[in-house]
PDB file of C-alpha atoms and ligand atoms in Angstrom:
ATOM      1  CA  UNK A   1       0.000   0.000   0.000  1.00  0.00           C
ATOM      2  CA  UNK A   2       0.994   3.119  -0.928  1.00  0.00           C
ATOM      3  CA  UNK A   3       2.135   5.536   2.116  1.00  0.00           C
ATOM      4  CA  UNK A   4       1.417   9.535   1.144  1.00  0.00           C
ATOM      5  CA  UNK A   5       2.921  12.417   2.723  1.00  0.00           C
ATOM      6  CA  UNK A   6       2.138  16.181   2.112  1.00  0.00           C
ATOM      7  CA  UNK A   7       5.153  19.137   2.809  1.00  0.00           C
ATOM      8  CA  UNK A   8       4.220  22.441   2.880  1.00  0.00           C
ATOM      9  CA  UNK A   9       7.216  24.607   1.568  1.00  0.00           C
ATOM     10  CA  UNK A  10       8.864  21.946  -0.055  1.00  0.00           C
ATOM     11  CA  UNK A  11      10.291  23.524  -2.579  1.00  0.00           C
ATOM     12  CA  UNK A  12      13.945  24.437  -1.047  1.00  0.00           C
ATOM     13  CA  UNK A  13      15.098  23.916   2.196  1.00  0.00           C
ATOM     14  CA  UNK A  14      14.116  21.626   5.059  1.00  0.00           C
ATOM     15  CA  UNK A  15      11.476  21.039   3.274  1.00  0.00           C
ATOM     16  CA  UNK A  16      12.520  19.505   0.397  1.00  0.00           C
ATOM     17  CA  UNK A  17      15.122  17.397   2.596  1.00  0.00           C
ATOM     18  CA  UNK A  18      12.188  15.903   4.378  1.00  0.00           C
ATOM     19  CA  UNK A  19      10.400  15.257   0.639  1.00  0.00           C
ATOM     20  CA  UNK A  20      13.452  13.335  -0.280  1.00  0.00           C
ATOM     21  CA  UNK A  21      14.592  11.563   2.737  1.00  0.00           C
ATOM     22  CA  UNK A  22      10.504  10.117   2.978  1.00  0.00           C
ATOM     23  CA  UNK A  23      11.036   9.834  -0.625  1.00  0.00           C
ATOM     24  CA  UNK A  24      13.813   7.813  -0.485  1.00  0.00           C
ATOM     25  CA  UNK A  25      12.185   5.797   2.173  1.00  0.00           C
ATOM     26  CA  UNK A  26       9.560   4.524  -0.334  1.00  0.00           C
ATOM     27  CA  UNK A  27       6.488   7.387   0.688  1.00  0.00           C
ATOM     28  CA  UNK A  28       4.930   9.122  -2.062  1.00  0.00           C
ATOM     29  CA  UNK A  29       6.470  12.477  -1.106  1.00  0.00           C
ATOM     30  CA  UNK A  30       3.729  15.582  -2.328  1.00  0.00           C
ATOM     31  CA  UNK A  31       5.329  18.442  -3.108  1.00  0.00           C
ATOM     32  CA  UNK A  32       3.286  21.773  -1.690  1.00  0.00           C
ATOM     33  CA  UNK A  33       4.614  25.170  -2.718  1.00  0.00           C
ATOM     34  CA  UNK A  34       3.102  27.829  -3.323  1.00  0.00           C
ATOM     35  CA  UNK A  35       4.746  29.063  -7.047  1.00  0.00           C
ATOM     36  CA  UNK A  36       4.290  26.513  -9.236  1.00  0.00           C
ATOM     37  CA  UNK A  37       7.934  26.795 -11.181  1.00  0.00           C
ATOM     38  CA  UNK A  38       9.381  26.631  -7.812  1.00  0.00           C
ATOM     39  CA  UNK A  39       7.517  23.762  -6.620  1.00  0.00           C
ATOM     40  CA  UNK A  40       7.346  21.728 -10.098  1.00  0.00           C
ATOM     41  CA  UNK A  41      11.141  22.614 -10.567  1.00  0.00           C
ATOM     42  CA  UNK A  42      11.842  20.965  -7.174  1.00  0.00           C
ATOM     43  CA  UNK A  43       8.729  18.068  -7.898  1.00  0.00           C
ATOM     44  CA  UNK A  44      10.916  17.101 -10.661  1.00  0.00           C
ATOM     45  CA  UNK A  45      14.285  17.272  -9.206  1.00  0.00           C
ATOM     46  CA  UNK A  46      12.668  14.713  -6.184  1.00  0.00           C
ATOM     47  CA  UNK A  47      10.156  12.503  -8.970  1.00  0.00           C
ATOM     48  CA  UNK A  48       7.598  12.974  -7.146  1.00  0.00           C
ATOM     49  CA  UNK A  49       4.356  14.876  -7.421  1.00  0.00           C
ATOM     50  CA  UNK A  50       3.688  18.425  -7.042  1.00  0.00           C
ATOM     51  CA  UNK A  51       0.672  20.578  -5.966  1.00  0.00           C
ATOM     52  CA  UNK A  52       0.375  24.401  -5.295  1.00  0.00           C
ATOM     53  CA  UNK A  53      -0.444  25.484  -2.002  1.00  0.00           C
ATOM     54  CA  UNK A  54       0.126  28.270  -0.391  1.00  0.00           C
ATOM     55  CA  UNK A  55      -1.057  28.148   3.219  1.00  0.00           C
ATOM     56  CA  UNK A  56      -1.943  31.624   3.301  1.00  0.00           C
ATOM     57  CA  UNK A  57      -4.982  30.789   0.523  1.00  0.00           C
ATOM     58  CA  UNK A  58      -7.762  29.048   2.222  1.00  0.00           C
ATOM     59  CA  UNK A  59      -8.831  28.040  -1.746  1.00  0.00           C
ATOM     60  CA  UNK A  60      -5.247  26.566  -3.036  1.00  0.00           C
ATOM     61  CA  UNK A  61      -5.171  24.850   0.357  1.00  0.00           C
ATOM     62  CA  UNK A  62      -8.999  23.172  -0.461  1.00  0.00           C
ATOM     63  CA  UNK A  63      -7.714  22.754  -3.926  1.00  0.00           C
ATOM     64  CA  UNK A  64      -5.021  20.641  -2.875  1.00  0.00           C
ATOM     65  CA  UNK A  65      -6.638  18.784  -0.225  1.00  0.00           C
ATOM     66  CA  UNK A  66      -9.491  17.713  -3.062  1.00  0.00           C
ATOM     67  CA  UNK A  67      -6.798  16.944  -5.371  1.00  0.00           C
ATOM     68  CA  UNK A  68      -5.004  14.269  -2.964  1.00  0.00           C
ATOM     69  CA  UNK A  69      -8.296  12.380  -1.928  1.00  0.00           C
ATOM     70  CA  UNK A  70      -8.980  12.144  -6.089  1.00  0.00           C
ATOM     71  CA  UNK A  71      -5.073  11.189  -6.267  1.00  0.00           C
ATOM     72  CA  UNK A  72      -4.480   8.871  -3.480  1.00  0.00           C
ATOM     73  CA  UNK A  73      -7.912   8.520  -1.065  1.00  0.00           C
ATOM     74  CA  UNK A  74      -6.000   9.573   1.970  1.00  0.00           C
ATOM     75  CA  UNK A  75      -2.784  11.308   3.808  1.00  0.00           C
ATOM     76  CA  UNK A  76      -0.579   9.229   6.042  1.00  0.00           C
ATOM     77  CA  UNK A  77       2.165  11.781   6.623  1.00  0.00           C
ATOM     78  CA  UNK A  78       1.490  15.740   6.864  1.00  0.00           C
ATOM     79  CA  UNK A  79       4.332  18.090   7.422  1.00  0.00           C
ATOM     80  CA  UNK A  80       4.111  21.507   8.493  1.00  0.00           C
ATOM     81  CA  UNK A  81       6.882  22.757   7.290  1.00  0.00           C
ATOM     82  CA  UNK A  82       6.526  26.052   5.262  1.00  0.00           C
ATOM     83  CA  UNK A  83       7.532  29.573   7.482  1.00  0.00           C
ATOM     84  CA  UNK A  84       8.890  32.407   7.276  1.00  0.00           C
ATOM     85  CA  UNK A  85      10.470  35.388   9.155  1.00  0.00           C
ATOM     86  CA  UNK A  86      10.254  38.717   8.421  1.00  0.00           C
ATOM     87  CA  UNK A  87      14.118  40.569   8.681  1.00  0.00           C
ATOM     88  CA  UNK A  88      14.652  43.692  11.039  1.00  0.00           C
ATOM     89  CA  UNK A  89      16.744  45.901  11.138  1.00  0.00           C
ATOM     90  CA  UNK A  90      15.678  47.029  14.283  1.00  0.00           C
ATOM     91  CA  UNK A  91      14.413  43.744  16.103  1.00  0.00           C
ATOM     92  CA  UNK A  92      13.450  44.828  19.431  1.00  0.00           C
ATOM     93  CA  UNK A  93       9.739  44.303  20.498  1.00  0.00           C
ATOM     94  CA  UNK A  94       9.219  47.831  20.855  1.00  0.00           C
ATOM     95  CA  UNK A  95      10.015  48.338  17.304  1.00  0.00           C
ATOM     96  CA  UNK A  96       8.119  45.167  16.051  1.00  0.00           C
ATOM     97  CA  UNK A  97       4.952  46.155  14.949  1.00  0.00           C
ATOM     98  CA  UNK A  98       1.374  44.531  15.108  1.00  0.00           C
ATOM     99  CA  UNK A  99       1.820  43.962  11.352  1.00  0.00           C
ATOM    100  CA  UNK A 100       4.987  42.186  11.174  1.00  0.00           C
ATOM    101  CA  UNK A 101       3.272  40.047  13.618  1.00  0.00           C
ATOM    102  CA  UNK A 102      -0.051  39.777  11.580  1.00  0.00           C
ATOM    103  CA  UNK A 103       2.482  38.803   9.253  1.00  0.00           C
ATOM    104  CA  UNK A 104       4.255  35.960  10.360  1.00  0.00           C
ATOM    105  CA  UNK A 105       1.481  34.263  12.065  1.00  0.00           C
ATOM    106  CA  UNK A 106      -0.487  34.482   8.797  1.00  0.00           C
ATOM    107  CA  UNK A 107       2.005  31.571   7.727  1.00  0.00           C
ATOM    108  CA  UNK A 108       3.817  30.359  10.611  1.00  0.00           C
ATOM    109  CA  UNK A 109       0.536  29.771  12.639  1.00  0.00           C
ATOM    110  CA  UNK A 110      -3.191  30.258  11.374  1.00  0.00           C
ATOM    111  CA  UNK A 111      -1.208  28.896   8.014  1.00  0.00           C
ATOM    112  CA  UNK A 112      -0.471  25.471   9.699  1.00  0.00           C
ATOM    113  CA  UNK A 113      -4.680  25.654  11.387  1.00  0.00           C
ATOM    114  CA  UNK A 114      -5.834  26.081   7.775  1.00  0.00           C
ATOM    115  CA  UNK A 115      -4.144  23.401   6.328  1.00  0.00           C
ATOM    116  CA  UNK A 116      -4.096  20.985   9.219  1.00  0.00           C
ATOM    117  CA  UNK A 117      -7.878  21.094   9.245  1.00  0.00           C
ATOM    118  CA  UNK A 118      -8.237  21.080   5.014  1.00  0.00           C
ATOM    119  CA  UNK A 119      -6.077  17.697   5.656  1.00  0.00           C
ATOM    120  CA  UNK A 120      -7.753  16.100   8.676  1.00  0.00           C
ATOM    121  CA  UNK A 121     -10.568  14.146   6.878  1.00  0.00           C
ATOM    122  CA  UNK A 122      -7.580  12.440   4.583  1.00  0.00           C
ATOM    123  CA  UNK A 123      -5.639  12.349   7.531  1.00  0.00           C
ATOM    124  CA  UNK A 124      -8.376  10.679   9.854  1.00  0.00           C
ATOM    125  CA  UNK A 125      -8.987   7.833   6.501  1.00  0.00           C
ATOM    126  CA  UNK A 126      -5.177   6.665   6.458  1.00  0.00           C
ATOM    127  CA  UNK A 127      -5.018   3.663   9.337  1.00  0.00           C
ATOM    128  CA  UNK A 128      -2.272   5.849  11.545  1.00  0.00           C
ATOM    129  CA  UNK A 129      -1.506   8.938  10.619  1.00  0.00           C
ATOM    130  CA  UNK A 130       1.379  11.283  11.387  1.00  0.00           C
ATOM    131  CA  UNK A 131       1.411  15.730  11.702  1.00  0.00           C
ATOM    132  CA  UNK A 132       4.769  17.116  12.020  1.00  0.00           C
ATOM    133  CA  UNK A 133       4.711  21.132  12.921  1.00  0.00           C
ATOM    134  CA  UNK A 134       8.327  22.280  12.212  1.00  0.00           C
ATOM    135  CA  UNK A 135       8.816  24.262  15.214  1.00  0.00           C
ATOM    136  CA  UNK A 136      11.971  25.815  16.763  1.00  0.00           C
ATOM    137  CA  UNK A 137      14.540  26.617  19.486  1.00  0.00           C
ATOM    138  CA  UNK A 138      13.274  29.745  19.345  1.00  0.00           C
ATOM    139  CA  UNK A 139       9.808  29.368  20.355  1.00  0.00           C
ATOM    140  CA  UNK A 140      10.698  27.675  23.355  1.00  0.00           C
ATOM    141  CA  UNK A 141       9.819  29.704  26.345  1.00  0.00           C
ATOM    142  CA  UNK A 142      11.802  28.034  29.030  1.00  0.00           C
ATOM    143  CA  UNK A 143      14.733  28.267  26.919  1.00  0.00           C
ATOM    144  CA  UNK A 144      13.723  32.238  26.096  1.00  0.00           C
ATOM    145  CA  UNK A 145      13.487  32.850  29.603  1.00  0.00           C
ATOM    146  CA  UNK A 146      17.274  31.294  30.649  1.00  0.00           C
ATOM    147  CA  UNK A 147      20.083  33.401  30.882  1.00  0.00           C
ATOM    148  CA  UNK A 148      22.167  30.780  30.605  1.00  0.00           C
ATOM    149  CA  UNK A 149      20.695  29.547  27.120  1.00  0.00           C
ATOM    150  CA  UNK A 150      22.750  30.283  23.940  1.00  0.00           C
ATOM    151  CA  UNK A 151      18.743  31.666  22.655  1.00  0.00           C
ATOM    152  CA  UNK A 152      18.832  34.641  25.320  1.00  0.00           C
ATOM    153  CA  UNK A 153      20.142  36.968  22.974  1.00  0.00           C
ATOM    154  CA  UNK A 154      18.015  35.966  19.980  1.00  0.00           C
ATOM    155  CA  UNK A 155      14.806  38.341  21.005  1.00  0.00           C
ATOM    156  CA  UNK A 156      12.816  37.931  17.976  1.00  0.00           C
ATOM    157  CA  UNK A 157       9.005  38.689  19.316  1.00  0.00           C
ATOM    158  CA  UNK A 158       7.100  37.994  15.987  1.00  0.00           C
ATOM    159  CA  UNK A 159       9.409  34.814  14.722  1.00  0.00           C
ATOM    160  CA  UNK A 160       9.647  33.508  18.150  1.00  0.00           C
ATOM    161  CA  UNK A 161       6.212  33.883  19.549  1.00  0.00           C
ATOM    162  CA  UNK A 162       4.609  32.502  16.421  1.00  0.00           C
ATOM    163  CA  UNK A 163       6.609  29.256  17.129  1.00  0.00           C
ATOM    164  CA  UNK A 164       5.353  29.093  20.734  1.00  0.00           C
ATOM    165  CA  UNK A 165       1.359  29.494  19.265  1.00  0.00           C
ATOM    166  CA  UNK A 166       2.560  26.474  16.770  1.00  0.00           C
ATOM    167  CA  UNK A 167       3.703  24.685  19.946  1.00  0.00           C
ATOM    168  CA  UNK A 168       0.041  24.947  21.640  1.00  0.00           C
ATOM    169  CA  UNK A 169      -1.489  24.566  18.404  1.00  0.00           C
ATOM    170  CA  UNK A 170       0.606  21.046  18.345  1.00  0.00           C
ATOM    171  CA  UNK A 171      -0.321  20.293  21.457  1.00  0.00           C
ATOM    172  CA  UNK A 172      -4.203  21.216  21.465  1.00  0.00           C
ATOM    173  CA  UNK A 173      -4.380  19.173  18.368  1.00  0.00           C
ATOM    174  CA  UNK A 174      -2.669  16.397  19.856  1.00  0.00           C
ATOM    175  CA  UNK A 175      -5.438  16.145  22.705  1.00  0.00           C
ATOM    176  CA  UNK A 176      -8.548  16.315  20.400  1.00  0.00           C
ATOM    177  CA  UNK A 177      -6.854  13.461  18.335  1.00  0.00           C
ATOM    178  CA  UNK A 178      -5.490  11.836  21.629  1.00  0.00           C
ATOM    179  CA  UNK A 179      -7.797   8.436  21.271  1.00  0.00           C
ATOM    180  CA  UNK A 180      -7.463   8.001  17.885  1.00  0.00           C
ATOM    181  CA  UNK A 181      -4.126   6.752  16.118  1.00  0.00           C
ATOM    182  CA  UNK A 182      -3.223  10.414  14.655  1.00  0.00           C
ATOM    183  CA  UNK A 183       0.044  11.853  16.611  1.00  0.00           C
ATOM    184  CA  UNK A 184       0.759  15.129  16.575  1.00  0.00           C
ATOM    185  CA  UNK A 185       4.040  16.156  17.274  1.00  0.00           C
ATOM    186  CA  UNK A 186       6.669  19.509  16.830  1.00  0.00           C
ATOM    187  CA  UNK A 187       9.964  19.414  15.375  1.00  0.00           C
ATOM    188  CA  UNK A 188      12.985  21.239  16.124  1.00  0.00           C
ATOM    189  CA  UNK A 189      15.217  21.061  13.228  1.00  0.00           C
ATOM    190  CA  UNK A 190      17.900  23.535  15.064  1.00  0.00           C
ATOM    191  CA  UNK A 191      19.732  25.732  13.614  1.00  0.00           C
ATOM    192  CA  UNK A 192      20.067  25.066   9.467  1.00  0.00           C
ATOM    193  CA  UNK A 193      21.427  26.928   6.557  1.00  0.00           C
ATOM    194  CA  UNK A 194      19.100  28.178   4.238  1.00  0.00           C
ATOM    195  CA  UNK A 195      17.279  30.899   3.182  1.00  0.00           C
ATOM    196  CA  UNK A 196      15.364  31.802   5.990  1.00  0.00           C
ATOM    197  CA  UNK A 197      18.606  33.185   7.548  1.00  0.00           C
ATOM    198  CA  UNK A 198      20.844  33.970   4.786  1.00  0.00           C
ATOM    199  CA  UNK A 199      22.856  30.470   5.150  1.00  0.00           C
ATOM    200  CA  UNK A 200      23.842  30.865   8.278  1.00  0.00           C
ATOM    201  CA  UNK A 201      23.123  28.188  10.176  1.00  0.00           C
ATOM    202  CA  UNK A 202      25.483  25.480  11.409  1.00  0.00           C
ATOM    203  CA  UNK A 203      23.982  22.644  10.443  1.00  0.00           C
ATOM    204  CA  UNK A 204      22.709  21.373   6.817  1.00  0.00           C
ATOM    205  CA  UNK A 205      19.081  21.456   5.879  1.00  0.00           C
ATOM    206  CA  UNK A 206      19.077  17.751   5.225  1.00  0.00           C
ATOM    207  CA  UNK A 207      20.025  17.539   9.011  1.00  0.00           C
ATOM    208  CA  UNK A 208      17.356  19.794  10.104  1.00  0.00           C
ATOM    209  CA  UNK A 209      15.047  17.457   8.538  1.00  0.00           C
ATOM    210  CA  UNK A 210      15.824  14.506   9.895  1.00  0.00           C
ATOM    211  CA  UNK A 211      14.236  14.651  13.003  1.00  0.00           C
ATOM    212  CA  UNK A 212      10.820  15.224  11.303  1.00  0.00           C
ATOM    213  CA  UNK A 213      11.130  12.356   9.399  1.00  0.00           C
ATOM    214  CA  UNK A 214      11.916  10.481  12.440  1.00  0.00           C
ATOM    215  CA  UNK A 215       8.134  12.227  13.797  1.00  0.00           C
ATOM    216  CA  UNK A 216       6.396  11.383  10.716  1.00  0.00           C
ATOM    217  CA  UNK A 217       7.607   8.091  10.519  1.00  0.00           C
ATOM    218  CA  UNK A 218       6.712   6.952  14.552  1.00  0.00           C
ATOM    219  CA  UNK A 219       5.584   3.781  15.058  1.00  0.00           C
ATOM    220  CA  UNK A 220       1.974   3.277  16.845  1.00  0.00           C
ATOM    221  CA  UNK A 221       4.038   2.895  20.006  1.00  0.00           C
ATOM    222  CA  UNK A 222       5.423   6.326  19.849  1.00  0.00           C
ATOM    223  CA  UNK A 223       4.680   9.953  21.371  1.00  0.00           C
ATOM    224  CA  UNK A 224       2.001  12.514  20.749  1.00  0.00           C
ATOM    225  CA  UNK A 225       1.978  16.061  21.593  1.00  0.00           C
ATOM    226  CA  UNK A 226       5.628  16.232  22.164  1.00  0.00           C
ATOM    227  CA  UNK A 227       7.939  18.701  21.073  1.00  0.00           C
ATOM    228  CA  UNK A 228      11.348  17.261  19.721  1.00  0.00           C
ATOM    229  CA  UNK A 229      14.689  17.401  18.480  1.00  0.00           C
ATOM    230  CA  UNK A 230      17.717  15.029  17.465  1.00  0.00           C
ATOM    231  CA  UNK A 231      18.704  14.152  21.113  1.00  0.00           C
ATOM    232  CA  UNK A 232      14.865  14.173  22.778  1.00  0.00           C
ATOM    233  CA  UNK A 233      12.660  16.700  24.163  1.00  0.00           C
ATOM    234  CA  UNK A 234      12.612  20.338  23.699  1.00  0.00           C
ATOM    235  CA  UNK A 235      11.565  22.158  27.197  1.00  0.00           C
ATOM    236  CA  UNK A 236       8.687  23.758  26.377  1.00  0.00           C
TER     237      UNK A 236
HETATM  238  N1  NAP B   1      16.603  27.166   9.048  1.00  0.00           N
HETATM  239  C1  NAP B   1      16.566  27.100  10.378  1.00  0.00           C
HETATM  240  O1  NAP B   1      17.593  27.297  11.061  1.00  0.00           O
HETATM  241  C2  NAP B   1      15.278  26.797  11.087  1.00  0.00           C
HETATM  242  C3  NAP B   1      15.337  26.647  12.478  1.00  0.00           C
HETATM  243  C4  NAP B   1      14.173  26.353  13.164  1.00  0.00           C
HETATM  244  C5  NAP B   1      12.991  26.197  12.465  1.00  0.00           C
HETATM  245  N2  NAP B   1      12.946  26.353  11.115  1.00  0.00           N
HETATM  246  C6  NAP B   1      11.666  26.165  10.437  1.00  0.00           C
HETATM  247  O2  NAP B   1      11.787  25.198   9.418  1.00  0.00           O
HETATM  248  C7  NAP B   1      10.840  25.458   8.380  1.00  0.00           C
HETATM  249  C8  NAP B   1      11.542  25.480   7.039  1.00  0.00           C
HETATM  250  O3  NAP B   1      12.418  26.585   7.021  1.00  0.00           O
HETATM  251  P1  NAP B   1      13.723  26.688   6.100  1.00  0.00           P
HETATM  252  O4  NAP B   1      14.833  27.026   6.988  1.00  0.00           O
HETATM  253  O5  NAP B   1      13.824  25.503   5.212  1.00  0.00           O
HETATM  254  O6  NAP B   1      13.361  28.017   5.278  1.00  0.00           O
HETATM  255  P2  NAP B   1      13.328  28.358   3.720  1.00  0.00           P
HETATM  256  O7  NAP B   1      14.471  27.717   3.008  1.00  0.00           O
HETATM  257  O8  NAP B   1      13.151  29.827   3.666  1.00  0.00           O
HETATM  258  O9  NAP B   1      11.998  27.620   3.225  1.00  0.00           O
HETATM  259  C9  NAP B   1      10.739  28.046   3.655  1.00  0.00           C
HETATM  260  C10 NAP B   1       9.696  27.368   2.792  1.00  0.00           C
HETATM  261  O10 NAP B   1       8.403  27.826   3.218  1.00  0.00           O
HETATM  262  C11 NAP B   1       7.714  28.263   2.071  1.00  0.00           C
HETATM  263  N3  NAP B   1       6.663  29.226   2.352  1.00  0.00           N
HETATM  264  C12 NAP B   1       6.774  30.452   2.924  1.00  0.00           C
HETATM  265  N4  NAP B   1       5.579  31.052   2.950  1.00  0.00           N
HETATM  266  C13 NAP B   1       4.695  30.184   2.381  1.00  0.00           C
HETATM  267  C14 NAP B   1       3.314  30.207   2.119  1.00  0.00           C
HETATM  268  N5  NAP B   1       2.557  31.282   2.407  1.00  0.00           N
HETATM  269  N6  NAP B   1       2.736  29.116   1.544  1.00  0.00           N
HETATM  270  C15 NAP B   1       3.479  28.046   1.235  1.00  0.00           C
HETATM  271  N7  NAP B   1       4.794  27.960   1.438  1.00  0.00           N
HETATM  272  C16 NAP B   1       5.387  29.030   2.001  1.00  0.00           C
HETATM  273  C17 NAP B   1       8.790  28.836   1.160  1.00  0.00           C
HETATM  274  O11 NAP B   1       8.304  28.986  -0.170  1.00  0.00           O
HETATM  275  P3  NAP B   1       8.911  30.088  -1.191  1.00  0.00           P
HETATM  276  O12 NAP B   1      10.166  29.497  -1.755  1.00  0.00           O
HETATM  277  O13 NAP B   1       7.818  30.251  -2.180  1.00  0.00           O
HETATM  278  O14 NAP B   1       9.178  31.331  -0.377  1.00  0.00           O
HETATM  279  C18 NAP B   1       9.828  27.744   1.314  1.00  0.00           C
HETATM  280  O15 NAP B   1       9.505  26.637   0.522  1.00  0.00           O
HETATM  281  C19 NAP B   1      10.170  26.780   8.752  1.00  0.00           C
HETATM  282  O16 NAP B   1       8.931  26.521   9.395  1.00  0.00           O
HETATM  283  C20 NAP B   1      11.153  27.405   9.724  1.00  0.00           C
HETATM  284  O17 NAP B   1      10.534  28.320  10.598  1.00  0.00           O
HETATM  285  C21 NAP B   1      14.081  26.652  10.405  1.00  0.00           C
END
């Protein structure tokens, strides 16, 4: 039988990493993205299928939730993946306006509730299915909150606090779906080179998406609402 997955922002990235590490691992690995040379470009690259989706477009996001039931009857893997930050010059929270936070949690939050729930009836047909949110570091409060963490400095209000929502919204949808065999989990993919920060993270994309593979992949034994990277838990 065949197993499906869904990315969101698969087109570069983590997100394509996790597309071709499930990929390689025999899943039918859907390309989401939200321009279609992008995400066909990057379908291609992977052989597997594409469809648009951007998660800020309740109607691409319906589109490509009726085009997967026609295509494959159900979803055993969704990944959360596509976010975004918005660069400051002057990050502080006193000069981060309501917009830039409108902003981010357009895509980084009510972006993951719209498609989440577009996906749920596929989701709820395939006999166990997997939701990875790709979290971060960053939007864990105990860790904002420690001096002694290497994330004190890193202040961000919109980017940070928009990955603490996704956290809640992991774990709220983890307890509606608690007695069924849906697990809902976030992903900490630390800290990655790519776009999203002008290559300047330490570690490789394809590293930053192995630990939501590992989440989408969890046998019926494994966690739900937990929030994870490589080595275990993430303090909340
Ligand atoms: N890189 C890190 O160090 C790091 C650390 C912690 C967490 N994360 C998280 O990991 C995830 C992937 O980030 P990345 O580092 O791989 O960043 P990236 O290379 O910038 O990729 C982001 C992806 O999200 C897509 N996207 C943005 N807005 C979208 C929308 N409205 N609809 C659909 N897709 C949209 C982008 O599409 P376009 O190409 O069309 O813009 C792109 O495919 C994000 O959720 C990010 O917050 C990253």
């Amino acid at each position: 039988m065949t197993t499906t997955a869904l990315i969101t922002g698969a087109n570069k990235g983590i997100g394509f990493e996790i597309a071709r590490l499930l990929a390689a691992r025999g899943v039918t690995a859907v390309v989401g993205a939200r321009d279609e040379e992008r995400g066909r470009a990057a379908a291609a690259e992977l052989g597997q299928p594409y469809v648009r989706l951007d998660v800020t477009d309740e109607s691409s996001v319906q589109a490509a939730a009726k085009w997967i039931g026609e295509e494959y009857g159900a979803l055993d893997i969704l990944v959360n993946n596509a976010g975004m930050t918005i660069w400051q010059e002057d990050p502080r929270p006193s000069a981060t306006t309501a917009d830039i936070m409108r902003q981010t949690y357009e895509v980084n939050v009510f972006g993951v509730v719209t498609v989440t729930n577009a996906m749920l009836p596929l989701l709820r047909r395939a006999p166990s299915a997997r939701i990875v949110n790709m979290s971060s570091e960053l939007g864990s409060l105990h860790l904002a909150l420690d001096p002694d963490s290497p994330f004190w400095p890193h202040n961000f209000m919109a980017y940070n606090s928009s990955k603490s929502a996704l956290n809640m919204v992991t774990a709220a949808y983890a307890k509606e779906l608690w007695d069924t065999p849906i697990k809902v989990n976030a992903a900490n993919p630390g800290y990655c080179a790519t776009d999203l920060n002008g290559h300047s993270g330490h570690r490789t994309a394809e590293q930053g998406a192995a630990i939501a593979v590992r989440l989408a992949t969890l046998d019926a034994d494994g966690p739900t609402g937990t929030y994870q990277q490589d080595d275990g838990p993430v303090p909340w």
